[in-house]
Coordinates of C-alpha atoms and ligand atoms in Angstrom, one line a residue:
M1 CA 0.1 0.1 0.1
P2 CA 1.6 3.0 -1.0
D3 CA 1.8 5.3 2.1
N4 CA 3.4 8.1 0.2
Q5 CA -0.2 8.8 -1.5
V6 CA -1.2 10.2 1.9
T7 CA -0.7 14.0 1.9
Q8 CA 0.4 15.2 5.1
T9 CA 1.7 18.6 5.3
E10 CA 3.5 19.7 8.5
V11 CA 2.3 23.0 9.8
P12 CA 4.6 24.8 12.2
K13 CA 3.3 24.1 15.7
T14 CA 2.5 27.6 17.7
T15 CA 0.2 26.1 20.2
S16 CA 0.6 23.5 23.0
P17 CA -1.5 20.3 23.0
E18 CA -3.8 21.5 25.4
E19 CA -4.5 24.9 23.7
T20 CA -5.3 22.9 20.6
W21 CA -7.6 20.6 22.4
R22 CA -9.5 23.6 23.9
E23 CA -9.9 24.8 20.2
V24 CA -11.2 21.4 19.4
L25 CA -13.8 21.3 22.1
A26 CA -14.8 24.7 21.3
S27 CA -15.6 23.7 17.7
L28 CA -16.9 20.5 18.8
Q29 CA -19.5 22.0 21.1
A30 CA -21.0 23.9 18.3
R31 CA -21.1 20.5 16.2
V32 CA -22.6 18.1 18.8
G33 CA -25.6 18.7 21.1
R34 CA -25.1 20.3 24.3
E35 CA -25.9 17.3 26.2
G36 CA -23.5 15.0 24.4
F37 CA -20.8 17.6 24.8
E38 CA -21.2 18.2 28.6
T39 CA -21.5 14.4 29.3
W40 CA -18.8 13.0 26.9
L41 CA -16.5 15.7 25.6
A42 CA -16.1 18.4 28.4
P43 CA -14.5 15.9 30.8
T44 CA -11.5 14.9 28.3
R45 CA -8.0 16.4 28.0
C46 CA -5.5 15.9 25.6
V47 CA -2.3 14.2 26.8
S48 CA -0.1 14.3 23.8
M49 CA -0.2 15.3 20.3
S50 CA 2.5 14.5 17.8
A51 CA 3.4 13.4 14.4
G52 CA -0.3 13.4 13.4
S53 CA -1.3 11.0 16.6
V54 CA -3.2 12.6 19.3
V55 CA -3.9 10.9 22.6
V56 CA -6.9 12.1 24.8
E57 CA -7.5 11.1 28.3
V58 CA -11.0 10.2 29.3
P59 CA -12.8 9.4 32.7
N60 CA -13.4 6.0 32.0
P61 CA -12.9 2.7 29.8
F62 CA -16.7 3.1 28.9
A63 CA -16.5 6.6 27.9
A64 CA -13.6 5.8 25.7
D65 CA -15.8 3.3 23.9
W66 CA -18.8 5.8 23.7
I67 CA -16.5 8.8 22.5
A68 CA -14.8 6.5 19.8
Q69 CA -18.1 5.5 18.4
H70 CA -19.9 8.4 18.4
Y71 CA -17.8 11.4 18.2
L72 CA -14.7 10.4 16.3
S73 CA -15.4 11.6 13.0
D74 CA -16.2 15.0 14.3
I75 CA -13.1 15.1 16.5
R76 CA -10.9 14.0 13.4
T77 CA -12.6 16.6 11.1
V78 CA -12.1 19.3 13.5
L79 CA -8.5 18.5 14.3
A80 CA -7.9 18.2 10.4
A81 CA -9.4 21.7 10.1
L82 CA -7.2 23.0 12.8
T83 CA -3.8 21.4 12.6
G84 CA -4.1 20.9 8.8
R85 CA -3.4 17.2 9.0
D86 CA -5.2 14.0 9.1
C87 CA -4.6 12.7 12.6
S88 CA -5.3 9.5 14.3
V89 CA -6.9 9.8 17.6
S90 CA -6.9 7.3 20.4
F91 CA -8.6 7.4 23.6
R92 CA -7.1 6.5 27.0
A93 CA -9.1 6.1 30.5
S94 CA -7.5 8.1 33.1
P95 CA -5.3 6.0 35.4
V96 CA -7.5 6.0 38.3
H97 CA -10.1 3.8 36.6
E98 CA -7.4 2.1 34.5
S99 CA -6.1 0.7 37.9
G100 CA -9.3 -0.9 38.7
L101 CA -9.1 -2.7 35.7
S102 CA -5.6 -3.5 35.8
A103 CA -6.2 -7.1 36.9
A104 CA -8.4 -7.5 33.9
T105 CA -7.7 -10.4 31.6
G106 CA -9.7 -9.6 28.4
A107 CA -10.8 -6.4 28.9
Q108 CA -8.0 -4.0 27.9
R109 CA -7.2 -6.3 25.0
L110 CA -10.8 -6.4 23.9
R111 CA -11.1 -2.7 23.9
S112 CA -8.0 -2.2 22.3
S113 CA -9.0 -4.1 19.3
V114 CA -12.7 -2.7 19.2
I115 CA -11.8 0.8 19.5
T116 CA -11.1 1.2 15.9
E117 CA -7.8 3.1 15.9
P118 CA -8.9 5.3 12.9
V119 CA -7.2 4.6 9.7
P120 CA -5.5 7.5 8.2
A121 CA -6.5 7.9 4.7
G122 CA -4.7 5.6 2.2
R123 CA -4.1 3.0 5.0
L124 CA -5.9 -0.4 5.4
Q125 CA -6.7 -1.7 8.4
P126 CA -5.1 -5.2 8.6
R127 CA -7.6 -6.5 11.0
Y128 CA -10.6 -5.8 8.6
T129 CA -10.5 -9.0 6.4
F130 CA -12.7 -11.6 4.8
E131 CA -11.6 -14.1 7.1
S132 CA -12.8 -11.9 10.1
F133 CA -16.0 -11.1 8.2
I134 CA -18.9 -13.5 9.4
V135 CA -21.6 -14.1 6.7
G136 CA -24.9 -14.5 7.0
E137 CA -28.2 -14.2 4.8
A138 CA -28.1 -10.2 5.5
N139 CA -24.6 -9.9 4.0
R140 CA -24.0 -12.6 2.0
F141 CA -24.6 -11.0 -1.4
A142 CA -22.4 -8.0 -0.6
C143 CA -19.7 -10.1 0.7
A144 CA -19.7 -12.2 -2.4
A145 CA -19.6 -9.1 -4.9
A146 CA -16.8 -7.7 -2.5
R147 CA -14.8 -10.9 -3.0
N148 CA -15.4 -10.8 -6.7
V149 CA -14.1 -7.2 -7.2
A150 CA -11.1 -8.1 -4.9
A151 CA -10.1 -11.1 -7.0
Q152 CA -10.7 -9.1 -10.4
P153 CA -10.5 -5.2 -9.7
G154 CA -11.9 -3.3 -12.7
R155 CA -13.1 -6.4 -14.4
S156 CA -16.2 -7.6 -12.7
F157 CA -18.6 -5.1 -11.1
N158 CA -17.3 -1.6 -11.5
P159 CA -18.3 0.6 -9.9
L160 CA -19.5 -1.4 -6.7
F161 CA -22.0 0.3 -4.6
I162 CA -22.6 -1.1 -1.1
Y163 CA -25.2 0.6 1.1
G164 CA -26.5 -0.1 4.4
G165 CA -27.3 1.0 8.0
V166 CA -24.6 2.2 10.4
G167 CA -22.6 -0.4 12.1
L168 CA -23.4 -3.2 9.6
G169 CA -19.6 -3.8 8.2
K170 CA -19.4 -1.5 5.3
T171 CA -16.1 -0.1 6.1
H172 CA -14.9 -3.7 7.4
L173 CA -15.9 -4.9 3.6
L174 CA -14.1 -1.9 2.0
H175 CA -10.9 -2.8 3.8
A176 CA -11.5 -6.5 3.1
I177 CA -11.6 -5.7 -0.4
G178 CA -8.2 -3.5 -0.4
N179 CA -6.5 -6.1 1.8
E180 CA -7.4 -9.3 -0.5
A181 CA -6.9 -7.3 -3.5
L182 CA -3.1 -6.6 -2.4
R183 CA -2.8 -10.1 -1.4
L184 CA -3.7 -11.4 -4.8
H185 CA -2.1 -8.6 -6.9
T186 CA 0.8 -7.1 -5.0
N187 CA 1.6 -4.3 -7.3
L188 CA -1.8 -2.8 -7.1
R189 CA -2.1 0.8 -6.2
V190 CA -5.0 0.9 -3.7
L191 CA -6.3 3.9 -1.7
Y192 CA -8.8 3.8 1.0
T193 CA -10.4 7.1 2.1
A194 CA -13.8 8.4 3.6
A195 CA -15.5 11.1 1.8
E196 CA -15.1 13.1 4.8
T197 CA -11.4 13.0 4.5
L198 CA -11.7 13.8 1.1
F199 CA -13.7 16.8 1.7
V200 CA -10.8 18.0 4.3
E201 CA -8.0 17.4 1.6
L202 CA -10.2 19.3 -1.0
I203 CA -10.5 22.4 1.1
Q204 CA -6.9 22.5 1.9
A205 CA -6.1 21.7 -1.6
I206 CA -8.0 24.9 -2.7
E207 CA -6.6 27.0 0.3
R208 CA -2.9 25.9 -0.6
N209 CA -3.4 26.1 -4.1
T210 CA -2.5 22.3 -4.6
R211 CA -5.3 21.1 -6.5
I212 CA -2.9 19.3 -9.0
Q213 CA -1.3 17.2 -6.5
F214 CA -4.8 16.5 -5.0
K215 CA -6.1 15.4 -8.2
N216 CA -2.7 13.3 -8.9
K217 CA -3.2 11.5 -5.9
Y218 CA -6.2 9.8 -7.2
R219 CA -5.5 9.8 -10.7
G220 CA -3.0 6.7 -10.8
L221 CA -5.0 4.4 -8.7
D222 CA -5.9 0.7 -9.7
L223 CA -8.5 0.6 -6.9
L224 CA -10.3 3.4 -4.9
L225 CA -12.3 2.5 -1.9
L226 CA -14.6 5.6 -1.0
D227 CA -16.3 5.0 2.3
D228 CA -19.6 6.9 3.2
V229 CA -20.5 8.9 0.1
H230 CA -23.8 9.9 1.8
Y231 CA -21.5 12.7 3.1
L232 CA -21.5 14.3 -0.4
V233 CA -25.0 15.3 -0.1
G234 CA -25.5 19.0 -0.3
K235 CA -21.9 19.4 -1.1
E236 CA -21.8 20.5 -4.7
R237 CA -18.2 21.1 -4.9
L238 CA -17.0 17.8 -3.3
Q239 CA -19.3 16.2 -5.6
E240 CA -17.8 17.8 -8.6
E241 CA -14.4 16.3 -7.6
V242 CA -15.6 13.0 -7.0
F243 CA -17.3 12.5 -10.1
H244 CA -14.2 14.0 -11.9
I245 CA -12.1 11.2 -9.7
F246 CA -14.5 8.6 -10.6
N247 CA -14.7 9.3 -14.3
T248 CA -11.0 9.4 -14.7
L249 CA -10.4 6.2 -13.0
H250 CA -13.6 4.5 -14.7
D251 CA -12.3 5.4 -18.3
A252 CA -8.8 3.8 -17.2
S253 CA -10.6 0.7 -16.1
S254 CA -9.6 1.3 -12.6
Q255 CA -11.9 -0.2 -9.9
V256 CA -14.0 2.0 -7.6
V257 CA -15.9 0.8 -4.5
F258 CA -18.5 3.1 -2.8
T259 CA -20.1 2.7 0.5
S260 CA -23.2 4.7 1.7
D261 CA -25.8 4.6 4.5
R262 CA -28.5 4.7 1.9
P263 CA -29.2 3.6 -1.4
A264 CA -28.0 5.7 -4.2
I265 CA -31.5 6.3 -5.2
D266 CA -31.9 8.5 -2.0
I267 CA -29.0 10.6 -2.8
P268 CA -30.6 12.1 -5.9
T269 CA -27.4 14.0 -7.3
I270 CA -25.2 11.0 -6.9
E271 CA -27.9 8.8 -8.3
E272 CA -28.4 11.0 -11.6
R273 CA -24.7 11.4 -12.2
L274 CA -23.7 7.9 -11.5
A275 CA -26.8 6.4 -13.4
S276 CA -24.9 5.9 -16.7
R277 CA -22.1 4.4 -15.1
L278 CA -23.9 2.1 -12.6
G279 CA -25.1 0.2 -15.5
S280 CA -21.7 -1.3 -15.7
G281 CA -21.7 -1.8 -12.0
L282 CA -23.6 -3.5 -9.3
V283 CA -25.7 -2.2 -6.4
V284 CA -25.7 -4.6 -3.2
D285 CA -27.1 -3.9 0.3
I286 CA -26.3 -5.1 3.9
Q287 CA -29.1 -5.7 6.1
P288 CA -29.1 -5.9 10.0
P289 CA -27.8 -9.4 10.7
D290 CA -30.3 -12.1 11.7
L291 CA -29.9 -13.6 15.5
E292 CA -27.7 -16.5 14.3
T293 CA -25.2 -14.2 12.8
R294 CA -25.1 -11.9 15.6
V295 CA -24.3 -14.7 18.1
A296 CA -21.6 -16.1 15.5
I297 CA -20.1 -12.4 15.4
L298 CA -20.2 -12.3 19.2
K299 CA -18.5 -15.5 19.6
Q300 CA -15.8 -14.8 16.9
K301 CA -14.8 -11.4 18.7
A302 CA -14.7 -13.4 22.1
Q303 CA -12.6 -16.1 20.7
L304 CA -10.2 -13.5 19.1
E305 CA -9.8 -11.9 22.3
Q306 CA -9.6 -15.1 24.4
V307 CA -12.2 -14.6 26.6
Q308 CA -14.8 -17.2 27.5
L309 CA -18.5 -16.3 26.3
P310 CA -21.0 -18.9 26.9
D311 CA -23.5 -19.6 24.5
D312 CA -26.5 -18.6 26.6
T313 CA -24.9 -15.2 27.3
A314 CA -24.0 -14.8 23.8
T315 CA -27.6 -15.5 22.8
Y316 CA -28.8 -13.3 25.4
I317 CA -26.7 -10.0 24.1
A318 CA -27.7 -10.9 20.6
T319 CA -31.4 -10.9 21.4
R320 CA -31.3 -7.7 23.2
V321 CA -28.9 -5.8 20.5
R322 CA -30.3 -6.2 17.3
T323 CA -29.4 -3.7 14.5
S324 CA -25.7 -2.8 14.8
I325 CA -22.8 -4.9 14.9
R326 CA -20.8 -2.0 16.1
A327 CA -23.2 -1.7 19.3
L328 CA -22.9 -5.5 19.5
E329 CA -19.3 -5.3 19.9
G330 CA -19.8 -2.5 22.5
A331 CA -22.1 -4.4 24.7
L332 CA -19.3 -7.1 24.6
V333 CA -17.0 -4.8 25.4
R334 CA -18.8 -3.5 28.5
L335 CA -19.6 -7.0 29.6
V336 CA -16.0 -8.1 29.5
A337 CA -14.9 -5.1 31.6
M338 CA -17.4 -5.6 34.0
A339 CA -16.7 -8.9 34.5
S340 CA -12.9 -8.5 34.8
L341 CA -13.4 -5.9 37.7
D342 CA -13.7 -8.6 40.0
S343 CA -12.8 -11.7 37.8
R344 CA -16.4 -12.9 37.4
P345 CA -17.5 -15.1 34.7
L346 CA -19.6 -13.8 31.8
T347 CA -22.9 -14.9 32.8
V348 CA -26.4 -13.9 31.7
Q349 CA -27.0 -12.2 34.9
L350 CA -23.9 -10.2 34.6
A351 CA -24.9 -9.3 30.8
E352 CA -28.3 -8.1 32.0
V353 CA -26.6 -5.7 34.4
A354 CA -24.2 -4.6 31.8
L355 CA -26.9 -3.8 29.1
R356 CA -29.2 -2.1 31.4
D357 CA -27.9 1.2 30.8
I358 CA -26.8 1.2 27.1
V359 CA -29.9 -0.7 25.9
P360 CA -33.2 1.4 26.3
A361 CA -35.9 0.1 28.2
E362 CA -37.8 -2.2 25.9
Q363 CA -40.7 -1.0 24.1
P364 CA -43.1 -3.7 23.5
L365 CA -42.8 -4.8 19.9
D366 CA -46.0 -6.1 19.1
H367 CA -49.0 -5.7 16.5
R368 CA -49.9 -2.4 17.8
A369 CA -46.5 -0.9 17.2
V370 CA -46.6 -2.1 13.5
V371 CA -50.0 -0.6 13.0
A372 CA -48.9 2.9 14.6
L373 CA -45.8 2.7 12.6
V374 CA -47.5 1.9 9.2
A375 CA -50.2 4.4 9.7
K376 CA -47.8 7.2 10.3
E377 CA -45.6 6.4 7.1
F378 CA -48.8 6.1 4.9
D379 CA -50.2 9.2 6.6
I380 CA -53.5 7.4 7.5
Q381 CA -55.5 6.8 10.7
E382 CA -54.6 3.5 12.8
S383 CA -58.3 2.7 12.6
D384 CA -58.1 2.6 8.6
I385 CA -55.6 -0.2 8.8
R386 CA -58.1 -2.2 11.0
G387 CA -61.2 -1.1 9.2
S388 CA -62.6 -2.1 5.6
I389 CA -61.8 1.2 3.4
R390 CA -60.7 0.0 0.0
T391 CA -58.7 3.0 -1.4
K392 CA -55.4 2.1 -2.9
Q393 CA -53.4 3.8 -0.3
V394 CA -55.2 2.4 2.7
V395 CA -55.2 -1.4 1.1
L396 CA -51.4 -1.3 0.5
A397 CA -51.0 0.2 4.0
R398 CA -53.0 -2.7 5.4
Q399 CA -51.1 -5.2 3.5
V400 CA -47.5 -3.9 4.4
A401 CA -49.0 -4.0 8.0
M402 CA -49.7 -7.6 7.6
Y403 CA -46.6 -8.4 5.8
L404 CA -44.5 -7.0 8.8
M405 CA -46.3 -8.6 11.3
R406 CA -45.5 -12.0 9.8
T407 CA -41.8 -11.3 8.7
V408 CA -40.7 -9.3 12.0
L409 CA -43.1 -10.5 14.7
Q410 CA -43.6 -13.9 13.3
L411 CA -47.2 -13.8 14.2
S412 CA -49.5 -16.8 12.6
L413 CA -51.8 -16.0 10.0
K414 CA -54.9 -16.2 12.3
Q415 CA -53.4 -13.7 14.7
I416 CA -52.7 -11.2 12.0
G417 CA -56.0 -11.6 10.4
A418 CA -57.6 -10.9 13.9
F419 CA -55.2 -8.0 14.5
I420 CA -56.2 -6.5 11.3
G421 CA -59.8 -6.2 12.0
G422 CA -61.1 -9.8 11.4
K423 CA -59.7 -10.9 8.0
D424 CA -59.5 -14.4 7.2
H425 CA -56.2 -16.1 6.6
T426 CA -56.5 -16.0 2.7
T427 CA -56.5 -12.3 2.8
V428 CA -53.3 -12.4 4.9
I429 CA -51.6 -14.9 2.7
H430 CA -52.6 -12.7 -0.5
A431 CA -51.0 -9.6 1.2
I432 CA -47.8 -11.2 2.3
E433 CA -47.3 -12.8 -1.2
K434 CA -48.1 -9.6 -3.0
L435 CA -45.7 -7.5 -0.8
E436 CA -43.1 -10.2 -1.6
R437 CA -43.5 -9.6 -5.2
L438 CA -43.8 -5.9 -5.0
Q439 CA -40.5 -5.7 -3.1
V440 CA -38.7 -7.2 -6.2
T441 CA -40.6 -5.2 -8.9
D442 CA -41.1 -1.8 -7.3
P443 CA -37.9 -0.4 -5.6
N444 CA -40.1 2.4 -3.7
I445 CA -42.0 -0.3 -1.9
G446 CA -38.7 -2.2 -1.3
S447 CA -37.0 0.9 0.1
T448 CA -40.3 1.5 2.2
I449 CA -40.2 -1.9 3.6
R450 CA -36.5 -1.9 4.4
T451 CA -36.8 1.4 6.3
L452 CA -40.0 0.3 8.3
K453 CA -38.2 -2.9 9.2
S454 CA -35.2 -1.2 10.6
R455 CA -37.2 1.4 12.3
L456 CA -39.4 -1.3 14.1
L457 CA -36.2 -3.3 15.2
S458 CA -34.4 -0.1 16.4
S459 CA -37.4 0.9 18.3
R460 CA -36.5 -2.1 20.4
A461 CA -32.9 -2.0 20.8
P462 CA -29.8 -0.5 19.3
Ligands
LIG501 P1 -20.2 0.5 9.1 O1 -19.0 1.1 8.4 O2 -21.2 -0.1 8.2 O3 -20.8 1.7 10.0 P2 -18.2 -1.1 10.3 O4 -17.6 -1.9 9.0 O5 -17.4 0.0 10.9 O6 -19.8 -0.5 10.1 O7 -18.4 -2.2 11.2 C1 -18.7 -2.0 12.6 C2 -18.0 -2.9 13.6 O8 -18.7 -4.3 13.5 C3 -16.6 -3.3 13.1 O9 -15.6 -3.5 14.3 C4 -16.6 -4.5 12.2 O10 -15.2 -5.3 12.3 C5 -17.9 -5.3 12.8 N1 -18.5 -6.0 11.9 C6 -19.5 -5.7 11.0 N2 -20.0 -6.5 10.3 C7 -19.1 -7.8 10.7 C8 -19.1 -9.3 10.3 N3 -20.1 -9.7 9.5 N4 -18.4 -9.9 11.0 C9 -17.6 -9.5 11.9 N5 -17.5 -8.4 12.2 C10 -18.3 -7.5 11.7
LIG502 MG1 -18.3 2.9 7.9

């Protein structure tokens, strides 16, 4: 991986790390909400800042996890703007708390591997490989496409567009492609970068009049892995540059892989401009993992870190934390940290305590929740869904509700019929079959169903 692809310009340091950090905090205050700022960021301090690497001390290990997960990209953006370079940031629990954990066996190790040490633009994260990526129904197609691209960059699906919710493994897959492609084709020129980093670089290039270098950095690549392109929404200038880079690479048959937290169709400008090129490419999505996959992921993480995670505890965590793999890892980290405080085993009881604060009190997920959600989405009354009005909009909403009751709540046809105002089971079967068909033939319905499913699941747990 050519590290020299990374433009890092040294600016003369005139301020101390503490002063710089104070400025960072001042900017962050404006970017993140007041409550989040007061709870998490205000109590931090910078312990060192050198050679593009910043170490921040935070009150406890849990705060370290939280800040890394929620504020890292804001912190890096502000730091880059202030220091003129892309910094890696790591978080360290203050010594008082750390000593409490000093007897920890797996806790520190696990934490150190889970807080993703941010990857400077251009570098690949060696830990994110296909081997460490657990495949289930929800990500099988995306993973297969990614493997294909890694085996034959520029020759199979170009561009590859991977989309899915937060914490579902998009960044992991992107690095896996890069790592695998380099393993198979040693001289490949590969670059990983996030759209946000590209933005910072572009601003710097404009300010410093170094647009040519900026362009050249991308021009000669064989494989560009561009993460989080939803960041481009509303940033006209950045879009221009990205399309310029993309077109140049595409014309040279270089491979481009994009990730996004939403389908291209929901990013209209991107959709429009990529449309002609997407014909030669492939769009794949990653859905929230099913229970089995979540358990497998937890077991793999535990094994990697050599902690004993009993099956029932893994299943318990996987049942409570459903929609993000990052949240799943966070839950495990917290459990391991608690267990290691007084060398307790990872029991279900301890997991209950560990998850109490981080998983919101469960809202009942039942047929009423489905009716309420669907009524809101279709802008009709809840009573209409249970009633007998037969306008097109209401009929569709009713069918969507039945479909969700079946696929998300796994209710019986009879129960669904009863909850939907006394319909018989053939009506329910008809609704489910129709929705299955429509999802394939009508992208809007497909996207609505996906959104509703993930909203239903996330209303229950992170
Ligand atoms: P995204 O980019 O979609 O927000 P990430 O790729 O950063 O998500 O994934 C979040 C965390 O979950 C990472 O630590 C990643 O290694 C882990 N992860 C995601 N998907 C999988 C998977 N299928 N198998 C193992 N770990 C996974
Ligand atoms: Mg990501």
